[in-house]
Short mmCIF file of C-alpha atoms in Angstrom, two decimals:
data_model
loop_
_atom_site.label_atom_id
_atom_site.label_comp_id
_atom_site.label_asym_id
_atom_site.label_seq_id
_atom_site.Cartn_x
_atom_site.Cartn_y
_atom_site.Cartn_z
CA MET P 264 43.41 47.09 120.74
CA GLY P 265 38.96 46.07 120.84
CA THR P 266 39.20 44.91 124.26
CA ALA P 267 37.08 47.06 125.08
CA LEU P 268 34.61 45.76 121.80
CA THR P 269 34.82 41.93 123.34
CA LEU P 270 32.72 43.39 126.67
CA ILE P 271 30.05 45.43 124.56
CA ALA P 272 28.28 42.49 122.96
CA PHE P 273 25.29 42.19 122.34
CA ALA P 274 22.16 40.08 120.07
CA PRO P 275 19.19 41.76 120.02
CA SER P 276 16.43 39.44 121.99
CA ALA P 277 13.02 39.99 123.15
CA ALA P 278 13.98 41.13 126.63
CA ALA P 279 12.73 44.60 126.71
CA SER P 280 15.40 45.06 129.79
CA ALA P 281 18.32 42.91 130.37
CA ARG P 282 21.90 44.14 132.92
CA ASP P 283 24.72 41.58 131.62
CA SER P 284 28.04 40.43 133.16
CA ALA P 285 30.88 41.00 130.49
CA ALA P 286 33.88 40.13 130.81
CA ASP P 287 36.76 40.44 132.98
CA GLY P 288 34.41 42.29 135.73
CA ASP P 289 33.69 45.16 133.44
CA ARG P 290 29.87 45.76 133.50
CA ILE P 291 27.40 46.87 130.98
CA SER P 292 23.68 47.56 130.77
CA TRP P 293 20.68 47.28 128.30
CA THR P 294 17.68 49.20 127.87
CA THR P 295 15.16 48.72 125.07
CA GLN P 296 12.45 50.89 124.06
CA TYR P 297 9.38 49.40 121.94
CA VAL P 298 8.90 51.95 119.36
CA ALA P 299 6.63 50.19 117.04
CA PRO P 300 6.06 46.95 115.75
CA GLY P 301 9.28 45.83 114.47
CA VAL P 302 11.08 49.16 115.94
CA GLU P 303 13.00 48.79 118.92
CA VAL P 304 15.39 50.93 120.82
CA ARG P 305 18.90 50.07 122.62
CA THR P 306 20.47 51.97 124.89
CA GLY P 307 24.06 50.21 126.70
CA VAL P 308 26.34 52.15 129.32
CA LEU P 309 29.53 51.31 129.83
CA ASP P 310 31.07 52.55 133.10
CA ILE P 311 34.84 51.08 133.64
CA PRO P 312 36.45 53.77 135.98
CA GLU P 313 39.67 51.87 136.30
CA ALA P 314 40.33 51.99 133.15
CA ALA P 315 40.02 55.84 132.95
CA GLY P 316 42.98 57.24 131.16
CA VAL P 317 44.89 60.78 131.16
CA TRP P 318 45.49 63.76 130.00
CA THR P 319 49.20 63.61 128.29
CA VAL P 320 50.86 66.30 125.79
CA THR P 321 51.64 64.40 122.86
CA VAL P 322 54.87 65.33 120.57
CA GLN P 323 53.94 65.57 117.08
CA ALA P 324 56.17 64.60 114.16
CA PRO P 325 56.67 66.49 111.01
CA ALA P 326 55.73 64.64 107.44
CA VAL P 327 54.99 65.98 104.43
CA ASN P 328 51.60 65.45 102.33
CA ARG P 329 51.94 62.55 100.23
CA LEU P 330 49.24 64.24 97.65
CA THR P 331 50.19 67.52 97.82
CA GLY P 332 54.48 68.16 98.77
CA ALA P 333 53.43 70.24 101.30
CA PRO P 334 54.87 69.64 105.17
CA THR P 335 52.75 69.28 107.25
CA TRP P 336 53.24 67.16 110.76
CA ALA P 337 51.92 63.30 111.80
CA LEU P 338 50.42 62.09 115.50
CA LEU P 339 53.17 59.52 114.59
CA GLY P 340 56.40 58.91 113.10
CA ASP P 341 59.25 56.13 112.32
CA ARG P 342 61.92 54.95 115.45
CA SER P 343 64.36 56.97 114.10
CA TRP P 344 62.39 60.13 114.86
CA ALA P 345 61.08 59.06 117.97
CA ASP P 346 64.34 58.22 119.49
CA ALA P 347 66.08 61.72 118.47
CA THR P 348 62.92 63.67 119.65
CA ALA P 349 63.17 61.45 122.98
CA GLU P 350 66.80 62.33 123.34
CA LYS P 351 65.90 65.82 122.35
CA LEU P 352 63.53 66.02 125.56
CA ARG P 353 65.38 64.72 127.98
CA ALA P 354 67.83 67.57 127.47
CA ALA P 355 65.43 69.69 127.73
CA GLY P 356 64.53 68.62 131.03
CA PHE P 357 61.59 66.67 130.01
CA GLU P 358 60.74 62.73 130.69
CA PRO P 359 59.50 61.11 127.86
CA ARG P 360 58.20 58.09 126.80
CA LEU P 361 57.76 55.74 123.08
CA GLU P 362 54.85 54.56 122.71
CA ARG P 363 53.91 51.51 119.77
CA VAL P 364 51.28 52.33 117.65
CA THR P 365 50.18 49.14 115.07
CA TRP P 366 48.20 48.68 112.26
CA ASP P 367 44.75 47.83 113.40
CA ALA P 368 42.81 45.35 111.68
CA TYR P 369 42.40 46.71 108.51
CA ALA P 370 42.60 44.78 104.89
CA ASP P 371 43.76 46.47 102.64
CA THR P 372 47.05 47.83 105.11
CA PRO P 373 51.02 46.53 106.63
CA ARG P 374 50.68 44.31 109.20
CA GLY P 375 52.80 45.21 112.33
CA THR P 376 54.49 48.74 113.50
CA MET P 377 52.59 51.36 112.20
CA GLY P 378 54.87 54.35 113.80
CA TRP P 379 56.12 55.88 117.24
CA GLN P 380 54.23 58.27 119.38
CA VAL P 381 56.12 60.33 121.80
CA ARG P 382 54.46 61.74 124.75
CA VAL P 383 54.97 64.05 127.59
CA GLY P 384 53.33 63.41 131.44
CA ARG P 385 50.07 61.76 132.81
CA TYR P 386 47.63 64.25 134.21
CA GLY P 387 43.85 63.80 135.64
CA THR P 388 43.10 67.00 134.37
CA GLN P 389 42.91 69.13 131.20
CA GLY P 390 44.47 72.51 132.55
CA GLU P 391 47.22 70.16 133.85
CA ALA P 392 48.06 69.04 130.20
CA ARG P 393 48.19 71.67 129.17
CA SER P 394 50.31 73.84 131.49
CA LEU P 395 53.00 70.99 130.27
CA ASN P 396 52.82 71.60 127.09
CA SER P 397 53.40 75.46 126.64
CA ALA P 398 56.43 74.09 128.48
CA VAL P 399 56.75 71.56 125.48
CA SER P 400 55.94 73.87 122.60
CA GLY P 401 57.87 76.52 124.39
CA ALA P 402 61.05 74.29 123.80
CA GLY P 403 60.63 74.31 120.16
CA PHE P 404 58.62 70.83 119.81
CA ARG P 405 55.42 70.65 118.16
CA THR P 406 52.58 69.10 120.73
CA SER P 407 48.74 68.61 121.23
CA VAL P 408 47.10 67.77 124.50
CA GLU P 409 45.24 64.48 124.08
CA TRP P 410 43.30 62.01 126.29
CA THR P 411 44.87 58.48 125.72
CA GLY P 412 41.10 57.30 126.21
CA TYR P 413 41.07 58.25 122.83
CA ASP P 414 44.07 55.82 121.86
CA GLY P 415 41.69 53.08 120.98
CA ARG P 416 45.13 51.40 122.86
CA GLN P 417 43.00 50.75 126.84
CA PRO P 418 39.81 49.47 127.28
CA ALA P 419 37.30 52.74 127.24
CA ASP P 420 36.54 54.16 130.35
CA ALA P 421 32.67 54.96 128.87
CA GLN P 422 30.35 54.26 126.19
CA ARG P 423 27.14 55.06 125.63
CA ILE P 424 25.40 53.93 122.62
CA HIS P 425 22.07 53.27 120.90
CA VAL P 426 21.00 50.78 118.33
CA ALA P 427 18.13 50.58 116.10
CA VAL P 428 16.90 47.27 115.32
CA VAL P 429 14.21 47.20 112.24
CA ASP P 430 12.58 44.37 111.17
CA PRO P 431 11.26 44.75 108.21
CA ARG P 432 8.55 41.94 108.30
CA ARG P 433 7.03 43.48 111.25
CA LEU P 434 7.72 47.54 110.02
CA ARG P 435 4.22 49.41 109.11
CA GLY P 436 6.44 51.45 107.79
CA THR P 437 9.33 52.36 105.43
CA VAL P 438 13.09 53.60 105.70
CA GLU P 439 13.88 55.77 103.36
CA ALA P 440 17.22 58.14 102.86
CA SER P 441 15.90 62.31 103.49
CA ASP P 442 17.09 65.23 102.30
CA GLY P 443 14.69 68.14 104.00
CA GLY P 444 13.89 67.96 100.20
CA ASN P 445 16.02 70.29 99.13
CA THR P 446 19.51 69.11 98.58
CA ALA P 447 21.94 72.09 99.28
CA ASP P 448 20.34 72.94 102.41
CA ARG P 449 21.97 71.53 106.33
CA GLU P 450 18.65 70.58 108.96
CA LYS P 451 19.45 68.90 112.41
CA THR P 452 18.48 65.05 112.40
CA SER P 453 16.28 65.39 115.25
CA THR P 454 14.83 68.52 113.03
CA VAL P 455 13.72 66.43 110.18
CA ALA P 456 12.56 63.35 112.21
CA ARG P 457 10.06 65.57 113.52
CA ARG P 458 8.69 67.07 110.49
CA LEU P 459 8.27 63.28 108.88
CA GLY P 460 6.89 61.71 111.96
CA SER P 461 9.37 59.50 111.77
CA LEU P 462 10.38 56.74 114.30
CA VAL P 463 13.65 56.51 114.41
CA GLY P 464 16.25 58.76 112.58
CA VAL P 465 19.57 58.58 112.11
CA ASN P 466 22.33 61.36 110.67
CA GLY P 467 23.40 59.83 106.80
CA GLY P 468 26.44 60.44 105.15
CA PHE P 469 29.15 62.88 104.39
CA PHE P 470 28.76 66.53 103.41
CA VAL P 471 29.90 69.70 102.16
CA THR P 472 30.41 71.85 105.42
CA SER P 473 32.12 74.71 104.03
CA ASP P 474 32.00 77.49 101.02
CA ALA P 475 35.47 76.91 100.24
CA ASP P 476 34.66 73.00 99.11
CA GLY P 477 30.70 73.66 97.56
CA VAL P 478 27.24 74.41 98.19
CA GLN P 479 26.80 73.68 102.73
CA GLY P 480 24.96 70.47 102.64
CA THR P 481 25.01 69.08 98.94
CA THR P 482 26.26 65.85 99.76
CA ALA P 483 29.92 64.43 99.21
CA GLY P 484 29.12 60.81 97.53
CA LEU P 485 26.56 58.88 96.40
CA SER P 486 23.14 59.99 96.95
CA VAL P 487 19.95 58.47 95.79
CA VAL P 488 16.25 60.39 97.05
CA ASP P 489 12.97 58.66 95.85
CA GLY P 490 14.59 56.58 93.19
CA GLU P 491 16.05 59.97 91.80
CA LEU P 492 20.05 60.27 91.86
CA GLN P 493 20.72 63.21 94.09
CA SER P 494 24.94 63.17 94.25
CA MET P 495 27.24 61.09 92.25
CA ALA P 496 29.34 58.58 94.04
CA VAL P 497 33.53 58.84 94.73
CA GLY P 498 34.70 56.34 93.65
CA SER P 499 33.86 52.78 94.78
CA ARG P 500 32.89 53.82 98.64
CA ALA P 501 30.03 51.75 100.72
CA ALA P 502 26.90 52.64 100.58
CA LEU P 503 23.47 51.50 102.33
CA VAL P 504 21.06 50.59 99.74
CA LEU P 505 17.43 51.10 101.22
CA GLN P 506 15.33 49.22 98.25
CA ASP P 507 11.50 48.63 98.40
CA GLY P 508 10.61 51.23 101.24
CA GLY P 509 13.85 49.52 103.18
CA ARG P 510 12.24 46.31 102.98
CA ARG P 511 15.43 45.46 101.46
CA ALA P 512 18.29 46.35 102.51
CA ARG P 513 21.95 46.05 101.98
CA VAL P 514 25.52 47.16 101.93
CA ALA P 515 27.42 47.04 98.85
CA ASP P 516 30.01 49.54 97.54
CA LEU P 517 28.64 51.68 94.35
CA SER P 518 29.54 53.83 91.18
CA SER P 519 27.70 55.83 89.61
CA SER P 520 27.96 57.16 86.03
CA VAL P 521 26.21 59.93 83.90
CA THR P 522 26.21 60.44 80.19
CA VAL P 523 24.60 63.36 78.02
CA ARG P 524 23.68 62.64 74.42
CA ALA P 525 23.48 65.25 72.16
CA GLY P 526 22.77 63.51 68.62
CA SER P 527 25.64 60.83 68.36
CA ALA P 528 27.83 63.60 70.67
CA VAL P 529 28.14 61.89 74.13
CA HIS P 530 30.26 63.32 76.77
CA ALA P 531 30.68 62.49 80.51
CA VAL P 532 28.45 64.06 83.69
CA GLU P 533 31.06 64.20 86.38
CA GLY P 534 28.71 65.88 88.96
CA VAL P 535 25.07 66.30 89.97
CA ASN P 536 24.61 69.04 91.92
CA ARG P 537 27.75 70.32 93.36
CA VAL P 538 29.97 73.01 92.10
CA PRO P 539 31.49 72.81 88.76
CA GLY P 540 35.18 71.77 89.28
CA LYS P 541 35.07 71.38 93.21
CA VAL P 542 34.96 67.44 94.34
CA ARG P 543 34.81 66.99 98.24
CA ASN P 544 36.33 63.66 99.10
CA CYS P 545 37.54 63.50 94.93
CA GLY P 546 37.08 60.53 93.34
CA ARG P 547 35.79 61.35 90.35
CA PRO P 548 37.85 60.93 86.26
CA GLY P 549 40.77 63.43 86.28
CA ALA P 550 40.61 64.92 89.47
CA VAL P 551 43.32 66.71 90.94
CA PRO P 552 45.98 66.19 92.64
CA THR P 553 43.76 62.55 93.21
CA GLU P 554 41.18 60.45 90.97
CA LEU P 555 40.70 57.84 93.67
CA PRO P 556 38.64 58.48 96.89
CA ARG P 557 39.92 60.62 99.84
CA GLN P 558 38.52 61.92 102.92
CA ASP P 559 37.93 65.37 103.86
CA LEU P 560 40.02 66.30 100.64
CA THR P 561 38.49 69.00 98.13
CA CYS P 562 39.75 67.95 94.82
CA SER P 563 39.37 70.12 91.40
CA LEU P 564 38.54 69.50 87.68
CA ALA P 565 39.08 71.68 85.50
CA ASP P 566 37.01 70.02 82.80
CA ASP P 567 34.01 69.45 84.12
CA LEU P 568 30.30 69.07 83.62
CA VAL P 569 27.63 68.67 86.50
CA GLU P 570 23.96 68.20 86.21
CA PHE P 571 21.79 70.54 88.83
CA THR P 572 18.22 68.74 89.41
CA THR P 573 15.10 70.04 91.06
CA GLU P 574 16.11 69.28 93.98
CA PHE P 575 19.17 72.12 94.57
CA GLY P 576 16.79 74.78 96.46
CA ALA P 577 19.95 76.88 95.69
CA PRO P 578 20.66 79.95 93.28
CA LEU P 579 23.18 78.11 90.75
CA PRO P 580 26.62 78.42 91.49
CA SER P 581 28.28 81.58 88.42
CA GLY P 582 31.86 81.72 86.60
CA ALA P 583 33.41 81.47 84.05
CA GLY P 584 31.63 78.49 81.87
CA THR P 585 28.08 77.78 80.16
CA GLN P 586 24.96 76.47 80.81
CA VAL P 587 21.89 75.00 79.96
CA VAL P 588 18.33 74.52 81.12
CA LEU P 589 16.32 71.71 79.98
CA ASP P 590 13.09 70.90 80.12
CA GLU P 591 10.36 68.03 81.39
CA ASP P 592 11.52 66.50 78.58
CA GLY P 593 15.34 67.16 78.10
CA VAL P 594 14.82 70.16 75.59
CA VAL P 595 16.90 72.44 75.84
CA VAL P 596 15.34 76.23 76.88
CA SER P 597 18.29 78.26 77.00
CA ARG P 598 21.86 78.31 76.63
CA GLY P 599 24.18 81.18 78.48
CA ASP P 600 26.02 82.26 81.44
CA ARG P 601 25.94 80.24 84.72
CA GLY P 602 23.86 81.18 87.28
CA GLY P 603 19.93 81.50 88.51
CA THR P 604 18.38 78.53 89.64
CA VAL P 605 16.69 74.90 88.13
CA PRO P 606 12.91 75.31 87.48
CA ALA P 607 10.23 73.99 89.10
CA VAL P 608 10.18 70.85 86.68
CA GLY P 609 13.25 70.09 84.14
CA ALA P 610 16.92 70.62 85.29
CA VAL P 611 20.72 72.35 84.32
CA LEU P 612 23.66 71.74 83.21
CA GLN P 613 26.67 73.76 83.81
CA GLY P 614 29.84 72.85 81.39
CA THR P 615 33.89 73.78 82.62
CA GLY P 616 36.23 74.05 80.16
CA GLU P 617 36.39 71.49 77.32
CA ALA P 618 32.69 70.79 79.00
CA ALA P 619 31.02 74.55 78.10
CA THR P 620 33.08 73.90 74.55
CA TRP P 621 31.09 70.11 73.92
CA LEU P 622 27.84 72.49 75.61
CA ALA P 623 28.38 75.38 73.43
CA GLU P 624 28.50 73.07 70.16
CA HIS P 625 26.07 70.59 71.01
CA ALA P 626 23.20 72.39 72.87
CA ASP P 627 21.38 74.44 70.82
CA VAL P 628 17.77 75.82 72.01
CA GLY P 629 14.88 73.39 71.28
CA ARG P 630 17.95 70.56 70.90
CA ARG P 631 16.39 67.02 72.79
CA LEU P 632 19.26 66.16 75.28
CA HIS P 633 18.80 62.78 76.94
CA LEU P 634 20.07 62.10 79.81
CA ARG P 635 21.44 59.14 81.07
CA GLU P 636 22.31 57.72 84.61
CA ARG P 637 23.54 54.88 85.97
CA VAL P 638 24.63 52.95 89.48
CA ARG P 639 27.02 49.89 89.70
CA ASP P 640 28.00 47.21 92.35
CA ALA P 641 31.49 45.81 92.43
CA SER P 642 31.03 43.57 90.57
CA GLY P 643 29.29 45.89 87.66
CA ARG P 644 26.08 44.69 87.96
CA ARG P 645 23.82 47.87 87.63
CA ILE P 646 21.16 48.58 90.58
CA ALA P 647 17.70 49.47 89.43
CA LEU P 648 16.60 51.87 91.37
CA GLY P 649 12.90 53.44 91.40
CA PRO P 650 10.59 55.90 93.49
CA ASP P 651 10.61 52.88 96.55
CA ASP P 652 14.26 53.37 97.06
CA SER P 653 16.76 55.44 98.11
CA VAL P 654 21.27 55.01 98.80
CA VAL P 655 23.14 56.89 101.39
CA SER P 656 27.17 56.61 100.86
CA ALA P 657 29.96 56.50 103.12
CA ALA P 658 33.14 54.64 104.28
CA PRO P 659 34.18 53.32 104.86
CA THR P 660 32.93 49.11 104.29
CA LEU P 661 33.09 48.02 108.56
CA VAL P 662 31.72 44.13 107.98
CA GLU P 663 31.32 41.73 104.18
CA ASN P 664 30.27 38.72 104.26
CA GLY P 665 30.24 38.01 108.37
CA ARG P 666 33.45 38.97 108.59
CA VAL P 667 35.02 42.22 110.00
CA HIS P 668 36.51 43.90 106.31
CA ILE P 669 37.58 46.88 106.65
CA ASP P 670 38.96 48.66 103.45
CA ALA P 671 40.08 51.67 104.96
CA ALA P 672 43.22 52.34 102.21
CA THR P 673 40.60 51.95 99.24
CA GLU P 674 37.72 53.70 100.13
CA GLY P 675 40.37 56.81 101.31
CA THR P 676 39.90 57.24 104.87
CA LEU P 677 43.25 56.40 105.77
CA ASP P 678 46.87 56.26 103.63
CA PRO P 679 49.45 53.44 104.25
CA LEU P 680 52.67 55.51 102.26
CA ASP P 681 50.75 58.88 104.21
CA LEU P 682 50.99 58.62 108.03
CA SER P 683 49.55 62.78 108.69
CA PHE P 684 46.73 61.60 106.91
CA GLY P 685 43.54 60.00 108.39
CA PHE P 686 45.51 58.49 110.99
CA ALA P 687 43.10 60.38 114.31
CA TRP P 688 40.13 59.78 111.53
CA SER P 689 40.53 55.85 111.66
CA ASN P 690 42.41 55.19 114.72
CA VAL P 691 41.79 57.73 117.24
CA ARG P 692 38.37 56.69 118.62
CA GLN P 693 35.37 58.89 116.97
CA PRO P 694 31.29 59.54 117.65
CA ARG P 695 30.31 56.99 114.73
CA THR P 696 26.90 56.06 112.99
CA MET P 697 26.69 52.98 111.50
CA ALA P 698 24.69 50.84 109.19
CA GLY P 699 23.93 47.33 108.80
CA VAL P 700 22.25 44.25 108.30
CA ASP P 701 21.74 40.70 110.03
CA ARG P 702 21.52 37.37 108.94
CA HIS P 703 17.65 38.10 109.15
CA GLY P 704 17.78 41.48 106.77
CA ARG P 705 17.04 43.23 109.89
CA LEU P 706 18.85 46.81 109.60
CA LEU P 707 21.04 48.10 112.34
CA LEU P 708 21.55 51.64 112.52
CA ALA P 709 23.61 51.62 115.36
CA THR P 710 25.51 55.38 117.05
CA VAL P 711 28.14 56.17 119.57
CA ASP P 712 28.92 59.24 121.42
CA GLY P 713 32.42 60.46 121.77
CA ARG P 714 34.82 62.80 121.85
CA GLN P 715 33.56 63.12 125.74
CA PRO P 716 36.58 61.71 128.52
CA GLY P 717 34.61 60.14 131.59
CA VAL P 718 30.81 60.01 129.83
CA SER P 719 31.90 58.42 126.72
CA GLU P 720 35.25 57.37 124.06
CA GLY P 721 33.27 56.85 120.98
CA PHE P 722 34.93 53.95 118.91
CA THR P 723 37.80 53.92 116.27
CA LEU P 724 37.08 52.03 113.01
CA ALA P 725 38.76 48.70 114.09
CA GLU P 726 35.83 48.99 116.68
CA ALA P 727 32.48 49.93 115.31
CA ALA P 728 33.47 46.72 113.28
CA ARG P 729 33.73 44.63 115.55
CA PHE P 730 30.92 46.13 117.67
CA MET P 731 28.59 46.01 114.71
CA ARG P 732 29.78 41.56 114.31
CA THR P 733 29.02 41.12 117.57
CA LEU P 734 25.05 43.12 117.19
CA GLY P 735 24.58 40.11 114.09
CA ALA P 736 25.59 42.08 111.68
CA VAL P 737 26.92 40.19 107.54
CA GLN P 738 27.13 43.67 106.30
CA ALA P 739 27.99 46.93 107.90
CA LEU P 740 29.32 50.31 107.07
CA ASN P 741 30.75 53.78 108.67
CA LEU P 742 27.87 56.59 108.33
CA ASP P 743 29.38 60.18 108.64
CA GLY P 744 30.35 60.66 112.67
CA GLY P 745 32.09 62.95 114.64
CA GLY P 746 29.84 65.85 115.23
CA SER P 747 27.23 64.49 113.20
CA THR P 748 26.42 61.69 115.04
CA ALA P 749 22.55 61.74 116.34
CA MET P 750 20.01 59.66 116.67
CA ALA P 751 16.35 60.83 117.09
CA VAL P 752 13.62 58.60 118.17
CA ASN P 753 10.10 60.44 118.34
CA GLY P 754 10.86 62.91 116.99
CA VAL P 755 13.57 63.22 120.03
CA LEU P 756 17.23 63.81 120.18
CA VAL P 757 18.96 60.53 122.00
CA ASN P 758 22.46 60.98 122.33
CA THR P 759 24.50 63.69 123.11
CA PRO P 760 26.36 64.97 120.10
CA SER P 761 30.05 66.47 120.14
CA ASP P 762 29.46 69.92 119.35
CA ALA P 763 30.14 72.21 121.89
CA THR P 764 26.99 74.02 120.14
CA GLY P 765 24.49 70.36 120.44
CA GLU P 766 23.35 68.67 117.59
CA ARG P 767 24.67 69.48 114.09
CA ALA P 768 22.89 70.29 110.65
CA VAL P 769 23.89 68.17 108.09
CA GLY P 770 22.74 67.42 104.69
CA ASP P 771 20.76 63.77 104.84
CA THR P 772 19.62 61.71 107.04
CA VAL P 773 18.18 57.99 107.18
CA GLN P 774 14.21 58.01 108.29
CA ILE P 775 11.90 55.13 109.49
CA LEU P 776 8.47 56.62 109.19
CA ARG P 777 5.10 55.09 110.26
CA ASP P 778 2.60 54.41 107.78
CA PRO P 779 0.28 56.44 107.41
CA ASP P 780 -2.70 54.85 107.44
CA GLN P 781 -1.54 52.95 110.75
CA GLY P 782 -1.92 56.21 112.39
#
């Protein structure tokens, strides 16, 4: 794996355009646009027609979700299952093939064979594969139609890449996280970019996309906007830290803690701007079924205390529990049922279970409560955040100390003990957005389109890491991707998102803003 990535390496340079012959006769072309002093955007196009994949039918393996015990399916299984399935397929009149899948270059997973895929047929069109799929599934097999160009086990036939390089020493402006002024809504990256007049904008971290998981648009991970904590971390996960208006950027694993004190009584706050009892991507103490980070899983908390800030623009969650409204000095204005809206100044606390009891006992009207928020790095050191600082969190880490270092299992995007979880998210090529910092302190924001056979395949996590390393990144992380991947230059969308409906509205973004005094 990774052959394709060695073909698309480049180091940002002063050349306005470049056309380089890559190894093994494969080709990539780069064109550079100078957007403003200290900001350039490179567009890379890779075409290898001879590497084109095929449409095939993949037989899925029965599996059990390790956390819930629920039956499910996986895109690969062990060798004994693969051999038995191949024998059954032959008996049904099909010609199967077995493909070995190896663990990729993760820092915290095994090496060697990951599992085996059982496949049938090779076709040039999706329609032909679907016809075969009907026959195979009709014979009693669980199946899916797949494009082998997404496997990562062969070179991609096409890639469309955009890379923004930001030199803070020359930038006449700032780099900031933006949630559009409302942490409880969704907005397209290009729409935010146009409204703010940004030079370049990319989508940011993970966010809630379904009412079943919380309030849509709220961040599912650590978020700091203008120095204010807008969402808490889900475990210790990778984050892009933009301090001093982006002049000091770095990638670090960050965690967060919030406490509320009433006299000598102290209680932990487990969430900021989210529905009590629902923790998207898990990663909070007491969460069920896991306290560890788990991508795209919503965990539950029976006893939960959540803070709501003035940027929470949606109606407050209602239901059983206790709500306390605070003024700008932290003095309790009211206590009662959950619901209503956050006041223009101040904050709201909502508690369920034991947390509701704590509020009822300690948050009397007229009493002052003290909220204490902390963001810390992996060493436990506190990150001091001011009004010019932002944090965008996602997962996993891609590059650390100048080397590829993908902690997919630790950050909850892959589970070595459960092949039904995270394989497609991590090991299959997808559209991705990435951020990194090079040894000169330059910020690198990159997108790759995907899920578009013959146009752009996307990256696996390992390919994304190797790509960021070829850009010169000494630190890098994976931001939100898939249909969320977007880059806008001067307010105009420059990539091609994978959703059939076009650009997706997202929870937060990273925006490079010009200094208004510079015009």
